[in-house]
């Protein structure tokens, strides 16, 4: 399903994740590095979207970019342009489909980030990789966590990216900001369930919110 036929922003909230916000020390760069380098036992969460998926998945990777700001870490995100065939207008991480010449998911994430937002790879310190996330559109996405230290320059590709923005990591790592939504799909295609994390005028949902939810579980695990 390349384009959705419902507006997720109009759906009622079924429930909240509800877990307590991460303790401030778990948002410290040194602590994050250690946790991602040596993760404790934890269980990824994958919302049941109840949708038929292709038997063959396309490989992709995204960069999960943490930016070091004076007020604390932020997450860099993009809003896709409205004319794209896949996920038009949605909030996403920089990234995309793997190419045959990419040596690894990390290479895919770095290459796509440079193409989409002009982020030079010399500014990215890779600190870990999250479990693959399978999307309803048939992609197996590897989230690659990278640390960005300003200053760096970003230039959005106008063909793919409408806007680049940042969200405080503390907001995203708070279960009270994680909304659970669901929708009945047409023609008996089942019921789709997913997370949303609305922030100001940006509605973060679907796969992006799902990957953020897994980062939250990794960082909160004892």
PDB file of C-alpha atoms in Angstrom, residues 14-200:
ATOM      1  CA  UNK A  14      -6.945   4.060  21.776  1.00  0.00           C
ATOM      2  CA  UNK A  15      -4.386   4.193  24.572  1.00  0.00           C
ATOM      3  CA  UNK A  16      -1.067   5.652  25.686  1.00  0.00           C
ATOM      4  CA  UNK A  17       2.175   3.751  26.066  1.00  0.00           C
ATOM      5  CA  UNK A  18       2.141   5.201  29.555  1.00  0.00           C
ATOM      6  CA  UNK A  19       5.606   4.176  30.710  1.00  0.00           C
ATOM      7  CA  UNK A  20       7.567   6.719  32.794  1.00  0.00           C
ATOM      8  CA  UNK A  21       9.973   9.038  31.014  1.00  0.00           C
ATOM      9  CA  UNK A  22      13.597   7.950  30.869  1.00  0.00           C
ATOM     10  CA  UNK A  23      15.684   9.080  33.817  1.00  0.00           C
ATOM     11  CA  UNK A  24      17.897  12.068  32.875  1.00  0.00           C
ATOM     12  CA  UNK A  25      21.092  10.036  33.287  1.00  0.00           C
ATOM     13  CA  UNK A  26      19.913   7.719  30.504  1.00  0.00           C
ATOM     14  CA  UNK A  27      19.876  10.652  28.119  1.00  0.00           C
ATOM     15  CA  UNK A  28      23.558  11.275  28.782  1.00  0.00           C
ATOM     16  CA  UNK A  29      25.822  10.694  25.788  1.00  0.00           C
ATOM     17  CA  UNK A  30      28.245   8.436  27.656  1.00  0.00           C
ATOM     18  CA  UNK A  31      25.393   6.295  29.000  1.00  0.00           C
ATOM     19  CA  UNK A  32      23.818   6.055  25.526  1.00  0.00           C
ATOM     20  CA  UNK A  33      27.109   4.982  23.989  1.00  0.00           C
ATOM     21  CA  UNK A  34      27.573   2.249  26.571  1.00  0.00           C
ATOM     22  CA  UNK A  35      24.001   0.941  26.253  1.00  0.00           C
ATOM     23  CA  UNK A  36      24.108   0.806  22.441  1.00  0.00           C
ATOM     24  CA  UNK A  37      27.558  -0.800  22.458  1.00  0.00           C
ATOM     25  CA  UNK A  38      26.532  -3.427  25.025  1.00  0.00           C
ATOM     26  CA  UNK A  39      22.718  -3.645  25.059  1.00  0.00           C
ATOM     27  CA  UNK A  40      21.029  -5.446  27.904  1.00  0.00           C
ATOM     28  CA  UNK A  41      18.316  -8.029  27.210  1.00  0.00           C
ATOM     29  CA  UNK A  42      15.169  -6.379  25.860  1.00  0.00           C
ATOM     30  CA  UNK A  43      12.216  -7.195  23.617  1.00  0.00           C
ATOM     31  CA  UNK A  44      11.449  -5.073  20.526  1.00  0.00           C
ATOM     32  CA  UNK A  45       7.822  -4.073  20.046  1.00  0.00           C
ATOM     33  CA  UNK A  46       6.137  -4.374  16.660  1.00  0.00           C
ATOM     34  CA  UNK A  47       2.538  -3.133  16.403  1.00  0.00           C
ATOM     35  CA  UNK A  48       0.310  -5.670  14.662  1.00  0.00           C
ATOM     36  CA  UNK A  49      -0.709  -3.868  11.494  1.00  0.00           C
ATOM     37  CA  UNK A  50      -2.786  -6.876  10.322  1.00  0.00           C
ATOM     38  CA  UNK A  51      -1.814  -6.338   6.709  1.00  0.00           C
ATOM     39  CA  UNK A  52      -0.646  -8.699   3.969  1.00  0.00           C
ATOM     40  CA  UNK A  53       3.033  -8.167   3.286  1.00  0.00           C
ATOM     41  CA  UNK A  54       5.071  -9.204   0.261  1.00  0.00           C
ATOM     42  CA  UNK A  55       6.957 -12.474   0.575  1.00  0.00           C
ATOM     43  CA  UNK A  56      10.095 -10.700  -0.668  1.00  0.00           C
ATOM     44  CA  UNK A  57      11.174  -7.651   1.320  1.00  0.00           C
ATOM     45  CA  UNK A  58      13.274  -4.775   0.008  1.00  0.00           C
ATOM     46  CA  UNK A  59      16.231  -3.783   2.187  1.00  0.00           C
ATOM     47  CA  UNK A  60      16.511  -0.213   3.440  1.00  0.00           C
ATOM     48  CA  UNK A  61      18.225   1.721   6.218  1.00  0.00           C
ATOM     49  CA  UNK A  62      17.647   4.989   8.034  1.00  0.00           C
ATOM     50  CA  UNK A  63      19.848   7.182  10.166  1.00  0.00           C
ATOM     51  CA  UNK A  64      18.508   7.824  13.676  1.00  0.00           C
ATOM     52  CA  UNK A  65      20.407  11.095  14.228  1.00  0.00           C
ATOM     53  CA  UNK A  66      20.962  12.338  17.779  1.00  0.00           C
ATOM     54  CA  UNK A  67      22.149  15.952  17.851  1.00  0.00           C
ATOM     55  CA  UNK A  68      24.229  17.307  20.743  1.00  0.00           C
ATOM     56  CA  UNK A  69      22.672  20.645  21.736  1.00  0.00           C
ATOM     57  CA  UNK A  70      23.383  22.816  24.778  1.00  0.00           C
ATOM     58  CA  UNK A  71      19.914  22.112  26.160  1.00  0.00           C
ATOM     59  CA  UNK A  72      20.229  18.352  25.679  1.00  0.00           C
ATOM     60  CA  UNK A  73      20.076  15.785  22.922  1.00  0.00           C
ATOM     61  CA  UNK A  74      17.571  16.202  20.105  1.00  0.00           C
ATOM     62  CA  UNK A  75      16.382  13.890  17.337  1.00  0.00           C
ATOM     63  CA  UNK A  76      16.724  15.152  13.776  1.00  0.00           C
ATOM     64  CA  UNK A  77      13.743  14.261  11.567  1.00  0.00           C
ATOM     65  CA  UNK A  78      12.419  15.170   8.135  1.00  0.00           C
ATOM     66  CA  UNK A  79       9.031  15.740   6.581  1.00  0.00           C
ATOM     67  CA  UNK A  80       8.742  14.095   3.189  1.00  0.00           C
ATOM     68  CA  UNK A  81       7.383  16.014   0.212  1.00  0.00           C
ATOM     69  CA  UNK A  82       3.721  15.518  -0.636  1.00  0.00           C
ATOM     70  CA  UNK A  83       4.251  14.138  -4.155  1.00  0.00           C
ATOM     71  CA  UNK A  84       6.293  11.037  -3.268  1.00  0.00           C
ATOM     72  CA  UNK A  85       4.836   7.605  -4.039  1.00  0.00           C
ATOM     73  CA  UNK A  86       5.812   6.116  -0.682  1.00  0.00           C
ATOM     74  CA  UNK A  87       4.770   7.791   2.590  1.00  0.00           C
ATOM     75  CA  UNK A  88       4.105  11.261   1.090  1.00  0.00           C
ATOM     76  CA  UNK A  89       4.138  14.105   3.616  1.00  0.00           C
ATOM     77  CA  UNK A  90       5.031  11.820   6.500  1.00  0.00           C
ATOM     78  CA  UNK A  91       7.664  12.361   9.163  1.00  0.00           C
ATOM     79  CA  UNK A  92      10.677  10.125   8.692  1.00  0.00           C
ATOM     80  CA  UNK A  93      14.324   9.596   9.468  1.00  0.00           C
ATOM     81  CA  UNK A  94      16.813  10.362   6.695  1.00  0.00           C
ATOM     82  CA  UNK A  95      17.333   7.157   4.758  1.00  0.00           C
ATOM     83  CA  UNK A  96      16.028   4.944   2.004  1.00  0.00           C
ATOM     84  CA  UNK A  97      16.369   1.824  -0.068  1.00  0.00           C
ATOM     85  CA  UNK A  98      19.646  -0.073  -0.162  1.00  0.00           C
ATOM     86  CA  UNK A  99      21.562  -0.145  -3.444  1.00  0.00           C
ATOM     87  CA  UNK A 100      23.681  -3.026  -4.715  1.00  0.00           C
ATOM     88  CA  UNK A 101      26.862  -1.063  -4.160  1.00  0.00           C
ATOM     89  CA  UNK A 102      26.153  -0.317  -0.482  1.00  0.00           C
ATOM     90  CA  UNK A 103      28.510  -2.406   1.630  1.00  0.00           C
ATOM     91  CA  UNK A 104      26.226  -2.405   4.705  1.00  0.00           C
ATOM     92  CA  UNK A 105      23.081  -0.837   6.210  1.00  0.00           C
ATOM     93  CA  UNK A 106      25.358   1.770   7.790  1.00  0.00           C
ATOM     94  CA  UNK A 107      26.625   2.718   4.340  1.00  0.00           C
ATOM     95  CA  UNK A 108      23.036   2.941   3.067  1.00  0.00           C
ATOM     96  CA  UNK A 109      21.989   5.194   5.951  1.00  0.00           C
ATOM     97  CA  UNK A 110      24.984   7.515   5.508  1.00  0.00           C
ATOM     98  CA  UNK A 111      24.620   7.715   1.723  1.00  0.00           C
ATOM     99  CA  UNK A 112      20.891   8.385   1.842  1.00  0.00           C
ATOM    100  CA  UNK A 113      21.308  11.009   4.575  1.00  0.00           C
ATOM    101  CA  UNK A 114      23.867  12.829   2.462  1.00  0.00           C
ATOM    102  CA  UNK A 115      21.565  12.706  -0.561  1.00  0.00           C
ATOM    103  CA  UNK A 116      18.381  13.733   1.283  1.00  0.00           C
ATOM    104  CA  UNK A 117      19.560  16.367   3.753  1.00  0.00           C
ATOM    105  CA  UNK A 118      23.166  17.074   2.748  1.00  0.00           C
ATOM    106  CA  UNK A 119      24.580  15.618   5.967  1.00  0.00           C
ATOM    107  CA  UNK A 120      28.263  14.900   5.407  1.00  0.00           C
ATOM    108  CA  UNK A 121      29.280  11.587   6.913  1.00  0.00           C
ATOM    109  CA  UNK A 122      32.284  13.107   8.670  1.00  0.00           C
ATOM    110  CA  UNK A 123      29.792  14.698  11.087  1.00  0.00           C
ATOM    111  CA  UNK A 124      28.200  11.335  12.019  1.00  0.00           C
ATOM    112  CA  UNK A 125      29.555   9.094  14.779  1.00  0.00           C
ATOM    113  CA  UNK A 126      27.793   5.719  14.506  1.00  0.00           C
ATOM    114  CA  UNK A 127      27.047   4.421  18.004  1.00  0.00           C
ATOM    115  CA  UNK A 128      24.725   1.483  17.369  1.00  0.00           C
ATOM    116  CA  UNK A 129      22.085  -0.303  15.312  1.00  0.00           C
ATOM    117  CA  UNK A 130      18.509  -1.140  16.295  1.00  0.00           C
ATOM    118  CA  UNK A 131      16.591  -4.288  15.263  1.00  0.00           C
ATOM    119  CA  UNK A 132      15.226  -4.331  11.713  1.00  0.00           C
ATOM    120  CA  UNK A 133      11.708  -2.942  11.313  1.00  0.00           C
ATOM    121  CA  UNK A 134       9.423  -4.352   8.608  1.00  0.00           C
ATOM    122  CA  UNK A 135       7.022  -1.819   7.112  1.00  0.00           C
ATOM    123  CA  UNK A 136       3.581  -2.370   5.612  1.00  0.00           C
ATOM    124  CA  UNK A 137       4.980  -1.288   2.240  1.00  0.00           C
ATOM    125  CA  UNK A 138       7.375  -4.231   2.145  1.00  0.00           C
ATOM    126  CA  UNK A 139      10.663  -2.779   3.370  1.00  0.00           C
ATOM    127  CA  UNK A 140      13.029  -4.293   5.910  1.00  0.00           C
ATOM    128  CA  UNK A 141      14.491  -1.166   7.502  1.00  0.00           C
ATOM    129  CA  UNK A 142      17.666  -1.138   9.592  1.00  0.00           C
ATOM    130  CA  UNK A 143      17.773   1.865  11.983  1.00  0.00           C
ATOM    131  CA  UNK A 144      21.363   3.114  12.414  1.00  0.00           C
ATOM    132  CA  UNK A 145      21.912   5.381  15.429  1.00  0.00           C
ATOM    133  CA  UNK A 146      24.372   8.200  14.888  1.00  0.00           C
ATOM    134  CA  UNK A 147      25.601  11.060  17.044  1.00  0.00           C
ATOM    135  CA  UNK A 148      25.909  14.486  15.391  1.00  0.00           C
ATOM    136  CA  UNK A 149      28.079  17.232  16.858  1.00  0.00           C
ATOM    137  CA  UNK A 150      27.393  20.781  15.594  1.00  0.00           C
ATOM    138  CA  UNK A 151      28.278  22.737  13.645  1.00  0.00           C
ATOM    139  CA  UNK A 152      27.130  21.001  10.479  1.00  0.00           C
ATOM    140  CA  UNK A 153      25.238  22.194   7.436  1.00  0.00           C
ATOM    141  CA  UNK A 154      22.048  20.647   6.096  1.00  0.00           C
ATOM    142  CA  UNK A 155      20.548  21.166   2.645  1.00  0.00           C
ATOM    143  CA  UNK A 156      17.227  19.437   1.950  1.00  0.00           C
ATOM    144  CA  UNK A 157      16.734  17.735  -1.403  1.00  0.00           C
ATOM    145  CA  UNK A 158      13.584  19.553  -2.615  1.00  0.00           C
ATOM    146  CA  UNK A 159      12.484  16.459  -4.518  1.00  0.00           C
ATOM    147  CA  UNK A 160      12.249  14.376  -1.333  1.00  0.00           C
ATOM    148  CA  UNK A 161      12.352  16.541   1.785  1.00  0.00           C
ATOM    149  CA  UNK A 162       9.944  19.365   2.549  1.00  0.00           C
ATOM    150  CA  UNK A 163      11.371  20.259   5.967  1.00  0.00           C
ATOM    151  CA  UNK A 164      14.101  19.326   8.459  1.00  0.00           C
ATOM    152  CA  UNK A 165      13.450  19.775  12.179  1.00  0.00           C
ATOM    153  CA  UNK A 166      14.523  18.559  15.631  1.00  0.00           C
ATOM    154  CA  UNK A 167      12.597  17.175  18.602  1.00  0.00           C
ATOM    155  CA  UNK A 168      13.969  16.961  22.154  1.00  0.00           C
ATOM    156  CA  UNK A 169      14.977  13.371  22.856  1.00  0.00           C
ATOM    157  CA  UNK A 170      13.440  13.705  26.332  1.00  0.00           C
ATOM    158  CA  UNK A 171      10.005  14.236  24.718  1.00  0.00           C
ATOM    159  CA  UNK A 172      10.322  11.172  22.509  1.00  0.00           C
ATOM    160  CA  UNK A 173      11.609   8.993  25.355  1.00  0.00           C
ATOM    161  CA  UNK A 174       8.497   9.495  27.512  1.00  0.00           C
ATOM    162  CA  UNK A 175       5.788   6.831  27.313  1.00  0.00           C
ATOM    163  CA  UNK A 176       3.091   9.400  28.095  1.00  0.00           C
ATOM    164  CA  UNK A 177       3.795  10.945  24.674  1.00  0.00           C
ATOM    165  CA  UNK A 178       3.315   7.625  22.842  1.00  0.00           C
ATOM    166  CA  UNK A 179      -0.216   7.319  21.493  1.00  0.00           C
ATOM    167  CA  UNK A 180      -1.663   4.007  20.260  1.00  0.00           C
ATOM    168  CA  UNK A 181      -3.996   4.366  17.269  1.00  0.00           C
ATOM    169  CA  UNK A 182      -5.813   1.915  15.005  1.00  0.00           C
ATOM    170  CA  UNK A 183      -7.924   1.951  11.861  1.00  0.00           C
ATOM    171  CA  UNK A 184     -10.114  -0.515   9.959  1.00  0.00           C
ATOM    172  CA  UNK A 185      -8.828  -0.900   6.420  1.00  0.00           C
ATOM    173  CA  UNK A 186     -11.157  -1.103   3.414  1.00  0.00           C
ATOM    174  CA  UNK A 187     -12.153  -4.256   1.544  1.00  0.00           C
ATOM    175  CA  UNK A 188     -11.691  -6.511   4.549  1.00  0.00           C
ATOM    176  CA  UNK A 189      -7.937  -5.906   4.694  1.00  0.00           C
ATOM    177  CA  UNK A 190      -7.941  -6.031   8.476  1.00  0.00           C
ATOM    178  CA  UNK A 191      -7.186  -3.559  11.215  1.00  0.00           C
ATOM    179  CA  UNK A 192      -3.965  -1.570  11.341  1.00  0.00           C
ATOM    180  CA  UNK A 193      -2.467  -0.584  14.687  1.00  0.00           C
ATOM    181  CA  UNK A 194       0.428   1.819  15.143  1.00  0.00           C
ATOM    182  CA  UNK A 195       1.986   4.478  17.380  1.00  0.00           C
ATOM    183  CA  UNK A 196       1.974   8.242  17.057  1.00  0.00           C
ATOM    184  CA  UNK A 197       4.031  10.889  18.872  1.00  0.00           C
ATOM    185  CA  UNK A 198       2.568  14.311  17.979  1.00  0.00           C
ATOM    186  CA  UNK A 199       5.015  17.143  18.601  1.00  0.00           C
ATOM    187  CA  UNK A 200       3.967  20.757  18.014  1.00  0.00           C
TER     188      UNK A 200
END
